[in-house]
PDB file of C-alpha atoms in Angstrom:
ATOM      1  CA  MET A   1       0.000   0.000   0.000  1.00 43.00           C
ATOM      2  CA  GLY A   2       1.516   3.287  -1.099  1.00 55.00           C
ATOM      3  CA  TYR A   3      -1.095   5.804   0.014  1.00 70.00           C
ATOM      4  CA  SER A   4      -4.379   5.855   1.856  1.00 71.00           C
ATOM      5  CA  SER A   5      -7.749   5.898   0.076  1.00 78.00           C
ATOM      6  CA  GLU A   6      -8.231   9.459   1.332  1.00 81.00           C
ATOM      7  CA  THR A   7      -5.004  10.562  -0.373  1.00 84.00           C
ATOM      8  CA  TYR A   8      -6.039   8.905  -3.641  1.00 88.00           C
ATOM      9  CA  MET A   9      -9.442  10.581  -3.449  1.00 91.00           C
ATOM     10  CA  GLN A  10      -7.816  13.984  -2.926  1.00 92.00           C
ATOM     11  CA  ALA A  11      -5.573  13.367  -5.941  1.00 93.00           C
ATOM     12  CA  LYS A  12      -8.543  12.281  -8.071  1.00 94.00           C
ATOM     13  CA  THR A  13     -10.463  15.430  -7.103  1.00 95.00           C
ATOM     14  CA  ALA A  14      -7.456  17.605  -7.918  1.00 95.00           C
ATOM     15  CA  LEU A  15      -7.170  16.036 -11.387  1.00 96.00           C
ATOM     16  CA  GLU A  16     -10.884  16.540 -12.044  1.00 96.00           C
ATOM     17  CA  ARG A  17     -10.466  20.212 -11.168  1.00 96.00           C
ATOM     18  CA  GLN A  18      -7.445  20.417 -13.465  1.00 96.00           C
ATOM     19  CA  ARG A  19      -9.440  19.012 -16.394  1.00 96.00           C
ATOM     20  CA  ILE A  20     -12.219  21.552 -15.779  1.00 96.00           C
ATOM     21  CA  LYS A  21      -9.580  24.284 -15.640  1.00 96.00           C
ATOM     22  CA  ASN A  22      -8.142  23.065 -18.963  1.00 96.00           C
ATOM     23  CA  GLU A  23     -11.562  23.360 -20.605  1.00 96.00           C
ATOM     24  CA  GLN A  24     -12.154  26.827 -19.143  1.00 97.00           C
ATOM     25  CA  GLN A  25      -8.768  28.060 -20.338  1.00 96.00           C
ATOM     26  CA  LEU A  26      -9.415  26.722 -23.861  1.00 95.00           C
ATOM     27  CA  GLU A  27     -12.730  28.541 -23.977  1.00 96.00           C
ATOM     28  CA  GLN A  28     -11.055  31.758 -22.775  1.00 96.00           C
ATOM     29  CA  ARG A  29      -8.446  31.444 -25.567  1.00 96.00           C
ATOM     30  CA  ARG A  30     -11.183  30.863 -28.159  1.00 94.00           C
ATOM     31  CA  GLN A  31     -13.161  33.922 -27.075  1.00 95.00           C
ATOM     32  CA  LEU A  32     -10.022  36.068 -27.039  1.00 95.00           C
ATOM     33  CA  LEU A  33      -9.193  35.021 -30.611  1.00 95.00           C
ATOM     34  CA  PHE A  34     -12.770  35.613 -31.761  1.00 94.00           C
ATOM     35  CA  SER A  35     -12.724  39.101 -30.245  1.00 95.00           C
ATOM     36  CA  ARG A  36      -9.598  39.891 -32.271  1.00 93.00           C
ATOM     37  CA  SER A  37     -10.890  38.275 -35.483  1.00 93.00           C
ATOM     38  CA  PRO A  38     -14.579  37.517 -36.082  1.00 93.00           C
ATOM     39  CA  ARG A  39     -13.431  35.591 -39.145  1.00 93.00           C
ATOM     40  CA  ALA A  40     -11.815  33.004 -36.836  1.00 93.00           C
ATOM     41  CA  LYS A  41     -15.228  32.195 -35.385  1.00 92.00           C
ATOM     42  CA  GLU A  42     -16.673  31.848 -38.876  1.00 92.00           C
ATOM     43  CA  ILE A  43     -13.903  29.443 -39.863  1.00 92.00           C
ATOM     44  CA  GLU A  44     -14.373  27.299 -36.742  1.00 88.00           C
ATOM     45  CA  TYR A  45     -18.109  27.088 -37.483  1.00 89.00           C
ATOM     46  CA  ALA A  46     -17.442  26.197 -41.134  1.00 89.00           C
ATOM     47  CA  ILE A  47     -15.029  23.413 -40.101  1.00 86.00           C
ATOM     48  CA  ALA A  48     -17.697  21.979 -37.808  1.00 84.00           C
ATOM     49  CA  LYS A  49     -20.204  22.054 -40.691  1.00 84.00           C
ATOM     50  CA  THR A  50     -17.877  20.025 -42.934  1.00 81.00           C
ATOM     51  CA  SER A  51     -17.844  17.270 -40.312  1.00 73.00           C
ATOM     52  CA  VAL A  52     -21.632  17.209 -40.258  1.00 72.00           C
ATOM     53  CA  ALA A  53     -21.734  17.218 -44.055  1.00 71.00           C
ATOM     54  CA  ALA A  54     -19.334  14.268 -44.189  1.00 67.00           C
ATOM     55  CA  ALA A  55     -21.612  12.277 -41.871  1.00 67.00           C
ATOM     56  CA  LYS A  56     -24.645  13.056 -44.056  1.00 69.00           C
ATOM     57  CA  ALA A  57     -22.748  12.065 -47.208  1.00 64.00           C
ATOM     58  CA  VAL A  58     -22.149   8.572 -45.817  1.00 62.00           C
ATOM     59  CA  PHE A  59     -25.914   7.992 -45.642  1.00 64.00           C
ATOM     60  CA  GLY A  60     -26.803  10.006 -48.752  1.00 61.00           C
ATOM     61  CA  GLY A  61     -27.277   8.817 -52.297  1.00 56.00           C
ATOM     62  CA  LYS A  62     -24.479  10.911 -53.797  1.00 58.00           C
ATOM     63  CA  ASP A  63     -21.112   9.721 -55.080  1.00 69.00           C
ATOM     64  CA  LEU A  64     -19.581   9.120 -51.638  1.00 66.00           C
ATOM     65  CA  LYS A  65     -15.940   9.110 -52.706  1.00 73.00           C
ATOM     66  CA  MET A  66     -16.187  12.350 -54.678  1.00 75.00           C
ATOM     67  CA  GLU A  67     -18.222  14.102 -51.995  1.00 73.00           C
ATOM     68  CA  LEU A  68     -15.827  13.161 -49.186  1.00 75.00           C
ATOM     69  CA  ALA A  69     -12.830  14.284 -51.252  1.00 78.00           C
ATOM     70  CA  LYS A  70     -14.490  17.653 -51.847  1.00 81.00           C
ATOM     71  CA  LEU A  71     -15.273  18.074 -48.131  1.00 78.00           C
ATOM     72  CA  LYS A  72     -11.717  17.093 -47.224  1.00 83.00           C
ATOM     73  CA  LEU A  73     -10.227  19.743 -49.532  1.00 88.00           C
ATOM     74  CA  ASN A  74     -12.581  22.360 -48.130  1.00 87.00           C
ATOM     75  CA  ASN A  75     -11.719  21.360 -44.554  1.00 85.00           C
ATOM     76  CA  GLN A  76      -7.972  21.534 -45.232  1.00 89.00           C
ATOM     77  CA  ALA A  77      -8.327  25.015 -46.776  1.00 92.00           C
ATOM     78  CA  LEU A  78     -10.240  26.234 -43.720  1.00 91.00           C
ATOM     79  CA  GLN A  79      -7.726  24.659 -41.340  1.00 91.00           C
ATOM     80  CA  LYS A  80      -4.841  26.364 -43.175  1.00 93.00           C
ATOM     81  CA  GLU A  81      -6.569  29.734 -43.123  1.00 93.00           C
ATOM     82  CA  LEU A  82      -7.156  29.432 -39.383  1.00 93.00           C
ATOM     83  CA  ALA A  83      -3.581  28.241 -38.740  1.00 94.00           C
ATOM     84  CA  ASP A  84      -2.164  31.164 -40.753  1.00 94.00           C
ATOM     85  CA  MET A  85      -4.339  33.570 -38.805  1.00 93.00           C
ATOM     86  CA  ILE A  86      -3.157  32.165 -35.446  1.00 94.00           C
ATOM     87  CA  ALA A  87       0.474  32.365 -36.568  1.00 94.00           C
ATOM     88  CA  GLY A  88      -0.091  35.932 -37.780  1.00 94.00           C
ATOM     89  CA  PHE A  89      -1.150  36.925 -34.279  1.00 93.00           C
ATOM     90  CA  GLY A  90       2.068  35.386 -32.930  1.00 94.00           C
ATOM     91  CA  LEU A  91       0.160  32.658 -31.070  1.00 94.00           C
ATOM     92  CA  PRO A  92       1.313  29.026 -30.692  1.00 95.00           C
ATOM     93  CA  ALA A  93       0.146  26.534 -33.320  1.00 93.00           C
ATOM     94  CA  ASN A  94      -1.829  24.546 -30.697  1.00 94.00           C
ATOM     95  CA  TYR A  95      -3.637  27.646 -29.440  1.00 94.00           C
ATOM     96  CA  LEU A  96      -7.075  26.133 -30.083  1.00 93.00           C
ATOM     97  CA  GLU A  97      -6.209  22.697 -28.718  1.00 93.00           C
ATOM     98  CA  MET A  98      -6.653  21.485 -25.144  1.00 95.00           C
ATOM     99  CA  TRP A  99      -3.580  22.187 -23.036  1.00 96.00           C
ATOM    100  CA  TYR A 100      -2.853  19.502 -20.457  1.00 95.00           C
ATOM    101  CA  ARG A 101      -0.604  19.684 -17.448  1.00 94.00           C
ATOM    102  CA  CYS A 102       0.452  16.136 -18.348  1.00 95.00           C
ATOM    103  CA  ASP A 103       0.293  15.166 -22.023  1.00 94.00           C
ATOM    104  CA  LYS A 104       0.895  11.478 -21.260  1.00 95.00           C
ATOM    105  CA  CYS A 105      -2.326  10.865 -19.312  1.00 95.00           C
ATOM    106  CA  ARG A 106      -4.208  14.028 -20.293  1.00 95.00           C
ATOM    107  CA  ASP A 107      -4.671  14.795 -16.601  1.00 95.00           C
ATOM    108  CA  TYR A 108      -6.521  11.571 -15.790  1.00 95.00           C
ATOM    109  CA  GLY A 109      -3.636  10.142 -13.733  1.00 94.00           C
ATOM    110  CA  PHE A 110      -3.423   6.797 -15.535  1.00 94.00           C
ATOM    111  CA  VAL A 111      -1.952   5.555 -18.816  1.00 93.00           C
ATOM    112  CA  ASP A 112      -3.150   2.123 -19.993  1.00 91.00           C
ATOM    113  CA  ASP A 113      -4.452   1.386 -16.465  1.00 87.00           C
ATOM    114  CA  LYS A 114      -1.028   2.180 -14.991  1.00 91.00           C
ATOM    115  CA  ILE A 115      -0.479   5.085 -12.630  1.00 91.00           C
ATOM    116  CA  CYS A 116       1.121   8.048 -14.394  1.00 94.00           C
ATOM    117  CA  THR A 117       4.229   9.824 -13.129  1.00 91.00           C
ATOM    118  CA  CYS A 118       2.182  13.009 -12.675  1.00 93.00           C
ATOM    119  CA  MET A 119      -0.219  11.122 -10.399  1.00 92.00           C
ATOM    120  CA  LYS A 120       2.713   9.859  -8.334  1.00 87.00           C
ATOM    121  CA  ALA A 121       4.007  13.416  -7.990  1.00 86.00           C
ATOM    122  CA  LEU A 122       0.545  14.646  -6.977  1.00 90.00           C
ATOM    123  CA  LEU A 123       0.237  11.933  -4.324  1.00 86.00           C
ATOM    124  CA  ARG A 124       3.622  12.953  -2.933  1.00 77.00           C
ATOM    125  CA  ASP A 125       2.538  16.605  -2.815  1.00 79.00           C
ATOM    126  CA  ILE A 126      -0.582  15.673  -0.862  1.00 83.00           C
ATOM    127  CA  GLU A 127       1.553  13.705   1.602  1.00 76.00           C
ATOM    128  CA  TYR A 128       3.787  16.779   2.000  1.00 67.00           C
ATOM    129  CA  GLN A 129       0.746  18.824   2.928  1.00 72.00           C
ATOM    130  CA  LYS A 130      -0.392  16.219   5.443  1.00 73.00           C
ATOM    131  CA  LEU A 131       3.007  16.052   7.084  1.00 62.00           C
ATOM    132  CA  ASN A 132       3.214  19.828   7.294  1.00 59.00           C
ATOM    133  CA  ALA A 133      -0.217  19.937   8.885  1.00 68.00           C
ATOM    134  CA  ILE A 134       0.358  17.318  11.572  1.00 62.00           C
ATOM    135  CA  SER A 135       4.039  17.737  12.407  1.00 60.00           C
ATOM    136  CA  PRO A 136       5.373  20.175  15.018  1.00 57.00           C
ATOM    137  CA  LEU A 137       7.801  21.478  12.399  1.00 52.00           C
ATOM    138  CA  LYS A 138       7.462  22.330   8.762  1.00 62.00           C
ATOM    139  CA  LEU A 139       8.570  19.482   6.551  1.00 66.00           C
ATOM    140  CA  SER A 140      12.284  19.369   7.266  1.00 80.00           C
ATOM    141  CA  ASP A 141      15.263  18.379   5.176  1.00 87.00           C
ATOM    142  CA  PHE A 142      18.841  17.458   5.984  1.00 93.00           C
ATOM    143  CA  ASP A 143      20.303  20.739   4.726  1.00 91.00           C
ATOM    144  CA  THR A 144      18.477  22.711   7.429  1.00 89.00           C
ATOM    145  CA  PHE A 145      19.784  20.502  10.237  1.00 91.00           C
ATOM    146  CA  SER A 146      22.472  22.550  11.991  1.00 89.00           C
ATOM    147  CA  LEU A 147      25.256  21.039  14.080  1.00 92.00           C
ATOM    148  CA  GLU A 148      26.318  24.375  15.559  1.00 90.00           C
ATOM    149  CA  TYR A 149      24.422  23.809  18.815  1.00 88.00           C
ATOM    150  CA  TYR A 150      26.244  20.568  19.666  1.00 91.00           C
ATOM    151  CA  SER A 151      29.300  20.873  21.889  1.00 91.00           C
ATOM    152  CA  LYS A 152      32.740  20.062  20.508  1.00 91.00           C
ATOM    153  CA  ALA A 153      34.108  19.602  24.015  1.00 90.00           C
ATOM    154  CA  PRO A 154      35.265  16.074  24.995  1.00 86.00           C
ATOM    155  CA  SER A 155      32.494  13.961  26.494  1.00 80.00           C
ATOM    156  CA  SER A 156      32.858  12.015  29.701  1.00 79.00           C
ATOM    157  CA  GLU A 157      30.085   9.618  28.646  1.00 80.00           C
ATOM    158  CA  ARG A 158      31.337   8.582  25.183  1.00 82.00           C
ATOM    159  CA  PRO A 159      34.603   8.485  23.257  1.00 87.00           C
ATOM    160  CA  VAL A 160      33.691  11.444  21.018  1.00 91.00           C
ATOM    161  CA  SER A 161      32.172  14.906  21.512  1.00 93.00           C
ATOM    162  CA  ASP A 162      28.463  15.580  21.121  1.00 93.00           C
ATOM    163  CA  TYR A 163      29.264  17.392  17.858  1.00 94.00           C
ATOM    164  CA  THR A 164      31.138  14.418  16.406  1.00 95.00           C
ATOM    165  CA  HIS A 165      28.491  11.962  17.593  1.00 95.00           C
ATOM    166  CA  MET A 166      25.640  13.963  16.039  1.00 95.00           C
ATOM    167  CA  SER A 167      27.660  14.408  12.843  1.00 96.00           C
ATOM    168  CA  MET A 168      27.711  10.618  12.602  1.00 96.00           C
ATOM    169  CA  VAL A 169      23.970  10.450  13.369  1.00 97.00           C
ATOM    170  CA  LEU A 170      23.276  12.981  10.610  1.00 97.00           C
ATOM    171  CA  GLY A 171      25.408  10.973   8.172  1.00 97.00           C
ATOM    172  CA  PHE A 172      23.638   7.764   9.130  1.00 97.00           C
ATOM    173  CA  CYS A 173      20.194   9.335   8.608  1.00 97.00           C
ATOM    174  CA  ARG A 174      21.235  10.721   5.220  1.00 97.00           C
ATOM    175  CA  ARG A 175      22.362   7.259   4.082  1.00 97.00           C
ATOM    176  CA  TYR A 176      19.215   5.642   5.479  1.00 97.00           C
ATOM    177  CA  ALA A 177      17.040   8.120   3.572  1.00 96.00           C
ATOM    178  CA  ARG A 178      19.050   7.817   0.373  1.00 95.00           C
ATOM    179  CA  GLU A 179      18.880   4.016   0.405  1.00 95.00           C
ATOM    180  CA  PHE A 180      15.371   3.732   1.855  1.00 96.00           C
ATOM    181  CA  SER A 181      13.262   0.852   0.609  1.00 93.00           C
ATOM    182  CA  GLU A 182      10.429  -1.286   1.945  1.00 88.00           C
ATOM    183  CA  ASN A 183      13.125  -3.611   3.274  1.00 90.00           C
ATOM    184  CA  SER A 184      14.932  -0.960   5.317  1.00 95.00           C
ATOM    185  CA  ARG A 185      15.575  -1.582   8.996  1.00 95.00           C
ATOM    186  CA  SER A 186      13.361  -0.049  11.678  1.00 96.00           C
ATOM    187  CA  LEU A 187      14.910   2.592  13.934  1.00 97.00           C
ATOM    188  CA  LEU A 188      14.560   3.818  17.509  1.00 96.00           C
ATOM    189  CA  PHE A 189      15.462   7.499  17.872  1.00 97.00           C
ATOM    190  CA  GLN A 190      16.204   7.848  21.575  1.00 95.00           C
ATOM    191  CA  GLY A 191      17.360  10.919  23.498  1.00 93.00           C
ATOM    192  CA  GLY A 192      16.210  13.935  25.465  1.00 92.00           C
ATOM    193  CA  PRO A 193      13.886  16.630  24.116  1.00 91.00           C
ATOM    194  CA  GLY A 194      15.121  19.198  21.604  1.00 90.00           C
ATOM    195  CA  LEU A 195      17.994  17.155  20.185  1.00 93.00           C
ATOM    196  CA  GLY A 196      16.788  16.854  16.583  1.00 92.00           C
ATOM    197  CA  LYS A 197      14.842  13.594  16.569  1.00 94.00           C
ATOM    198  CA  THR A 198      11.755  15.103  14.945  1.00 90.00           C
ATOM    199  CA  HIS A 199      13.775  17.128  12.455  1.00 92.00           C
ATOM    200  CA  LEU A 200      15.726  14.135  11.159  1.00 95.00           C
ATOM    201  CA  SER A 201      12.725  11.815  11.129  1.00 93.00           C
ATOM    202  CA  LEU A 202      10.842  14.334   8.991  1.00 90.00           C
ATOM    203  CA  ALA A 203      13.865  14.703   6.698  1.00 93.00           C
ATOM    204  CA  ILE A 204      13.824  10.932   6.199  1.00 94.00           C
ATOM    205  CA  ALA A 205      10.077  11.131   5.560  1.00 90.00           C
ATOM    206  CA  LYS A 206      10.596  13.763   2.874  1.00 88.00           C
ATOM    207  CA  ALA A 207      13.241  11.652   1.124  1.00 91.00           C
ATOM    208  CA  ALA A 208      11.040   8.549   1.297  1.00 90.00           C
ATOM    209  CA  ILE A 209       8.102  10.436  -0.199  1.00 85.00           C
ATOM    210  CA  ASP A 210      10.374  11.777  -2.955  1.00 85.00           C
ATOM    211  CA  SER A 211      11.250   8.204  -3.883  1.00 87.00           C
ATOM    212  CA  GLY A 212       7.553   7.338  -4.216  1.00 83.00           C
ATOM    213  CA  HIS A 213       6.856   5.713  -0.843  1.00 86.00           C
ATOM    214  CA  GLY A 214       3.795   6.265   1.322  1.00 83.00           C
ATOM    215  CA  VAL A 215       4.752   7.797   4.667  1.00 86.00           C
ATOM    216  CA  ILE A 216       2.642   8.452   7.742  1.00 86.00           C
ATOM    217  CA  TYR A 217       3.965  10.652  10.554  1.00 87.00           C
ATOM    218  CA  VAL A 218       1.990  10.586  13.805  1.00 85.00           C
ATOM    219  CA  SER A 219       2.530  11.235  17.479  1.00 87.00           C
ATOM    220  CA  ALA A 220       1.845   8.278  19.762  1.00 89.00           C
ATOM    221  CA  PRO A 221      -0.696  10.131  21.966  1.00 89.00           C
ATOM    222  CA  ALA A 222      -2.694  11.466  18.994  1.00 85.00           C
ATOM    223  CA  ILE A 223      -2.908   8.241  17.021  1.00 86.00           C
ATOM    224  CA  LEU A 224      -3.701   6.034  20.008  1.00 88.00           C
ATOM    225  CA  HIS A 225      -6.440   8.437  21.085  1.00 85.00           C
ATOM    226  CA  LYS A 226      -7.902   8.306  17.568  1.00 83.00           C
ATOM    227  CA  ILE A 227      -7.794   4.499  17.471  1.00 85.00           C
ATOM    228  CA  GLU A 228      -9.402   4.323  20.911  1.00 85.00           C
ATOM    229  CA  ARG A 229     -12.240   6.654  19.831  1.00 83.00           C
ATOM    230  CA  GLU A 230     -12.886   4.576  16.735  1.00 78.00           C
ATOM    231  CA  HIS A 231     -12.893   1.343  18.731  1.00 78.00           C
ATOM    232  CA  PHE A 232     -15.353   2.504  21.371  1.00 78.00           C
ATOM    233  CA  SER A 233     -17.631   4.162  18.812  1.00 75.00           C
ATOM    234  CA  ASN A 234     -18.228   0.641  17.452  1.00 64.00           C
ATOM    235  CA  LYS A 235     -16.579   1.312  14.109  1.00 54.00           C
ATOM    236  CA  THR A 236     -15.795  -2.000  12.464  1.00 51.00           C
ATOM    237  CA  ASP A 237     -13.417  -1.016   9.679  1.00 56.00           C
ATOM    238  CA  ASN A 238     -10.440  -0.030  11.900  1.00 63.00           C
ATOM    239  CA  GLU A 239      -9.312   2.219   9.061  1.00 67.00           C
ATOM    240  CA  THR A 240      -6.789   4.214  11.075  1.00 76.00           C
ATOM    241  CA  GLU A 241      -5.015   1.204  12.528  1.00 81.00           C
ATOM    242  CA  GLN A 242      -5.015  -0.573   9.177  1.00 77.00           C
ATOM    243  CA  THR A 243      -3.621   2.473   7.396  1.00 77.00           C
ATOM    244  CA  ILE A 244      -0.690   2.964   9.745  1.00 84.00           C
ATOM    245  CA  THR A 245       0.158  -0.734   9.781  1.00 86.00           C
ATOM    246  CA  GLU A 246       0.181  -0.929   5.963  1.00 82.00           C
ATOM    247  CA  CYS A 247       1.998   2.272   4.940  1.00 84.00           C
ATOM    248  CA  ASP A 248       5.531   1.994   3.551  1.00 89.00           C
ATOM    249  CA  LEU A 249       7.076   3.964   6.421  1.00 92.00           C
ATOM    250  CA  LEU A 250       5.502   4.749   9.786  1.00 92.00           C
ATOM    251  CA  ILE A 251       7.086   7.438  11.936  1.00 93.00           C
ATOM    252  CA  LEU A 252       5.767   7.230  15.481  1.00 93.00           C
ATOM    253  CA  ASP A 253       6.823  10.285  17.473  1.00 91.00           C
ATOM    254  CA  ASP A 254       6.793  10.948  21.220  1.00 91.00           C
ATOM    255  CA  LEU A 255       6.480   7.350  22.355  1.00 93.00           C
ATOM    256  CA  GLY A 256       5.948   7.262  26.099  1.00 90.00           C
ATOM    257  CA  THR A 257       3.940  10.485  26.359  1.00 90.00           C
ATOM    258  CA  GLU A 258       0.638   8.719  25.646  1.00 89.00           C
ATOM    259  CA  PHE A 259      -1.867   8.049  28.449  1.00 84.00           C
ATOM    260  CA  THR A 260      -1.250   4.413  29.346  1.00 84.00           C
ATOM    261  CA  THR A 261      -4.164   2.008  29.561  1.00 86.00           C
ATOM    262  CA  ASN A 262      -4.513  -1.671  28.771  1.00 88.00           C
ATOM    263  CA  PHE A 263      -6.146  -0.681  25.497  1.00 88.00           C
ATOM    264  CA  THR A 264      -3.435   1.778  24.388  1.00 88.00           C
ATOM    265  CA  VAL A 265      -0.622  -0.629  25.275  1.00 89.00           C
ATOM    266  CA  SER A 266      -2.373  -3.435  23.399  1.00 91.00           C
ATOM    267  CA  SER A 267      -2.993  -1.205  20.356  1.00 90.00           C
ATOM    268  CA  LEU A 268       0.581   0.018  20.362  1.00 91.00           C
ATOM    269  CA  TYR A 269       1.896  -3.519  20.546  1.00 92.00           C
ATOM    270  CA  ASN A 270      -0.375  -4.636  17.688  1.00 92.00           C
ATOM    271  CA  ILE A 271       0.851  -1.796  15.490  1.00 92.00           C
ATOM    272  CA  ILE A 272       4.535  -2.405  16.145  1.00 92.00           C
ATOM    273  CA  ASN A 273       4.233  -6.190  16.062  1.00 92.00           C
ATOM    274  CA  THR A 274       2.246  -6.208  12.807  1.00 93.00           C
ATOM    275  CA  ARG A 275       4.796  -4.006  11.109  1.00 93.00           C
ATOM    276  CA  MET A 276       7.647  -6.164  12.407  1.00 92.00           C
ATOM    277  CA  ILE A 277       5.973  -9.345  11.138  1.00 92.00           C
ATOM    278  CA  THR A 278       5.381  -7.813   7.690  1.00 92.00           C
ATOM    279  CA  SER A 279       8.915  -6.323   7.653  1.00 92.00           C
ATOM    280  CA  LYS A 280       7.660  -2.783   7.156  1.00 93.00           C
ATOM    281  CA  PRO A 281      10.079  -0.076   8.344  1.00 96.00           C
ATOM    282  CA  THR A 282       9.103   1.955  11.398  1.00 96.00           C
ATOM    283  CA  ILE A 283      10.881   4.874  13.037  1.00 96.00           C
ATOM    284  CA  ILE A 284       9.993   5.409  16.678  1.00 96.00           C
ATOM    285  CA  SER A 285      11.247   8.420  18.603  1.00 95.00           C
ATOM    286  CA  THR A 286      11.139   8.836  22.363  1.00 95.00           C
ATOM    287  CA  ASN A 287      12.501  11.108  25.063  1.00 94.00           C
ATOM    288  CA  LEU A 288      12.597   8.199  27.500  1.00 93.00           C
ATOM    289  CA  THR A 289      15.759   6.364  28.435  1.00 91.00           C
ATOM    290  CA  ILE A 290      16.019   2.638  27.882  1.00 88.00           C
ATOM    291  CA  SER A 291      15.421   2.011  31.596  1.00 90.00           C
ATOM    292  CA  ASP A 292      12.350   4.300  31.473  1.00 92.00           C
ATOM    293  CA  LEU A 293      10.967   2.279  28.580  1.00 90.00           C
ATOM    294  CA  GLN A 294      11.511  -0.956  30.498  1.00 90.00           C
ATOM    295  CA  GLU A 295       9.580   0.440  33.452  1.00 89.00           C
ATOM    296  CA  LYS A 296       6.697   1.745  31.333  1.00 90.00           C
ATOM    297  CA  TYR A 297       6.036  -1.221  29.033  1.00 89.00           C
ATOM    298  CA  ASN A 298       5.687  -4.946  29.445  1.00 89.00           C
ATOM    299  CA  ILE A 299       8.264  -7.492  28.337  1.00 90.00           C
ATOM    300  CA  ARG A 300       6.522  -8.240  25.036  1.00 89.00           C
ATOM    301  CA  MET A 301       6.586  -4.566  24.055  1.00 89.00           C
ATOM    302  CA  ILE A 302      10.193  -4.080  25.127  1.00 91.00           C
ATOM    303  CA  SER A 303      11.289  -7.125  23.150  1.00 89.00           C
ATOM    304  CA  ARG A 304       9.886  -5.460  20.028  1.00 87.00           C
ATOM    305  CA  ILE A 305      11.115  -1.924  20.695  1.00 89.00           C
ATOM    306  CA  ILE A 306      14.613  -2.749  21.908  1.00 86.00           C
ATOM    307  CA  GLY A 307      15.160  -6.117  20.313  1.00 85.00           C
ATOM    308  CA  MET A 308      13.977  -5.411  16.768  1.00 87.00           C
ATOM    309  CA  LEU A 309      14.748  -1.715  16.204  1.00 93.00           C
ATOM    310  CA  ASP A 310      18.227  -0.297  15.571  1.00 95.00           C
ATOM    311  CA  ARG A 311      18.885   2.290  18.261  1.00 95.00           C
ATOM    312  CA  VAL A 312      20.069   5.750  17.206  1.00 96.00           C
ATOM    313  CA  GLU A 313      21.092   7.795  20.241  1.00 95.00           C
ATOM    314  CA  PHE A 314      20.651  11.574  20.173  1.00 96.00           C
ATOM    315  CA  VAL A 315      22.889  13.530  22.540  1.00 93.00           C
ATOM    316  CA  GLY A 316      23.551  17.122  23.551  1.00 90.00           C
ATOM    317  CA  THR A 317      21.664  19.964  25.191  1.00 87.00           C
ATOM    318  CA  ASP A 318      18.088  20.940  24.331  1.00 81.00           C
ATOM    319  CA  ILE A 319      18.542  23.045  21.180  1.00 79.00           C
ATOM    320  CA  ARG A 320      15.289  24.933  21.728  1.00 75.00           C
ATOM    321  CA  GLN A 321      16.542  26.143  25.086  1.00 74.00           C
ATOM    322  CA  LEU A 322      19.920  27.086  23.625  1.00 69.00           C
ATOM    323  CA  LYS A 323      18.211  29.121  20.906  1.00 71.00           C
ATOM    324  CA  LYS A 324      16.107  30.963  23.511  1.00 67.00           C
ATOM    325  CA  MET A 325      19.201  31.764  25.524  1.00 63.00           C
ATOM    326  CA  LYS A 326      21.043  32.960  22.430  1.00 63.00           C
ATOM    327  CA  ALA A 327      18.095  35.192  21.443  1.00 60.00           C
ATOM    328  CA  LYS A 328      18.199  36.911  24.857  1.00 58.00           C
ATOM    329  CA  GLU A 329      21.891  37.768  24.566  1.00 55.00           C
TER     330      GLU A 329
END
């Protein structure tokens, strides 16, 4: 599954609007030409009449071959006169033809029952909009991730400085995004708040969308609350849970901040476990330490989170706080 049914419906609606716009623009071009040359309107009407005359000739008693040849010559003369007129005004030769945003599919989104490249691009654009709407940041990319707030001083907790460590994290995330596929490993982004977990996960999301994959970015509290509402409202389709378990890449942010109940823990386990079983990549980010996670979740959950996700540790000092301090200076 690349995209949700809602995304496809939005794309279909956008293409329908584009086709209507194409027709409106053609009509505007026609009326503009007619206002400059009434003769152009006469020619267009005469060309239409030759088509009607040709149809009548087929069912008439006249010499069909001779009549059609005569109509063809008349039609060609009219077409040439109109083409010369359009060229004389300095307009493009296809001025009175429908202009499509995509000539391959004519703005229907499919070519021979196969999805067109323009449709793929439109689906990606819709996913961009969704991510921008639901994420705490605008859609991020790697070039806007700054290392200047990470200390270059030696660290007592690891063999390299925070700056060097996060440089390696940035490089790892770039490679992961560049090589992303449906067989990519799942990741656990773990570290305190304000260290860049959301920024880099969104940068990976952007790269994955660019390569044609369906990405869903959600916070754990928001999505679990939505699933819980659907469940207790007796909805039977479980659309939300199905969508996030089937997408190409799920990014689950703020794990551990959700309100914990038996239902939320069970739902969370089902989501993670289903994606692990089907080998679908998942990126989970959390501010909790490993020991905090072990205290919060049961053994089954921990075995999935810690045992089956590659841990990427984020280090340093809360960048948001550092920026506030710098702004006050």
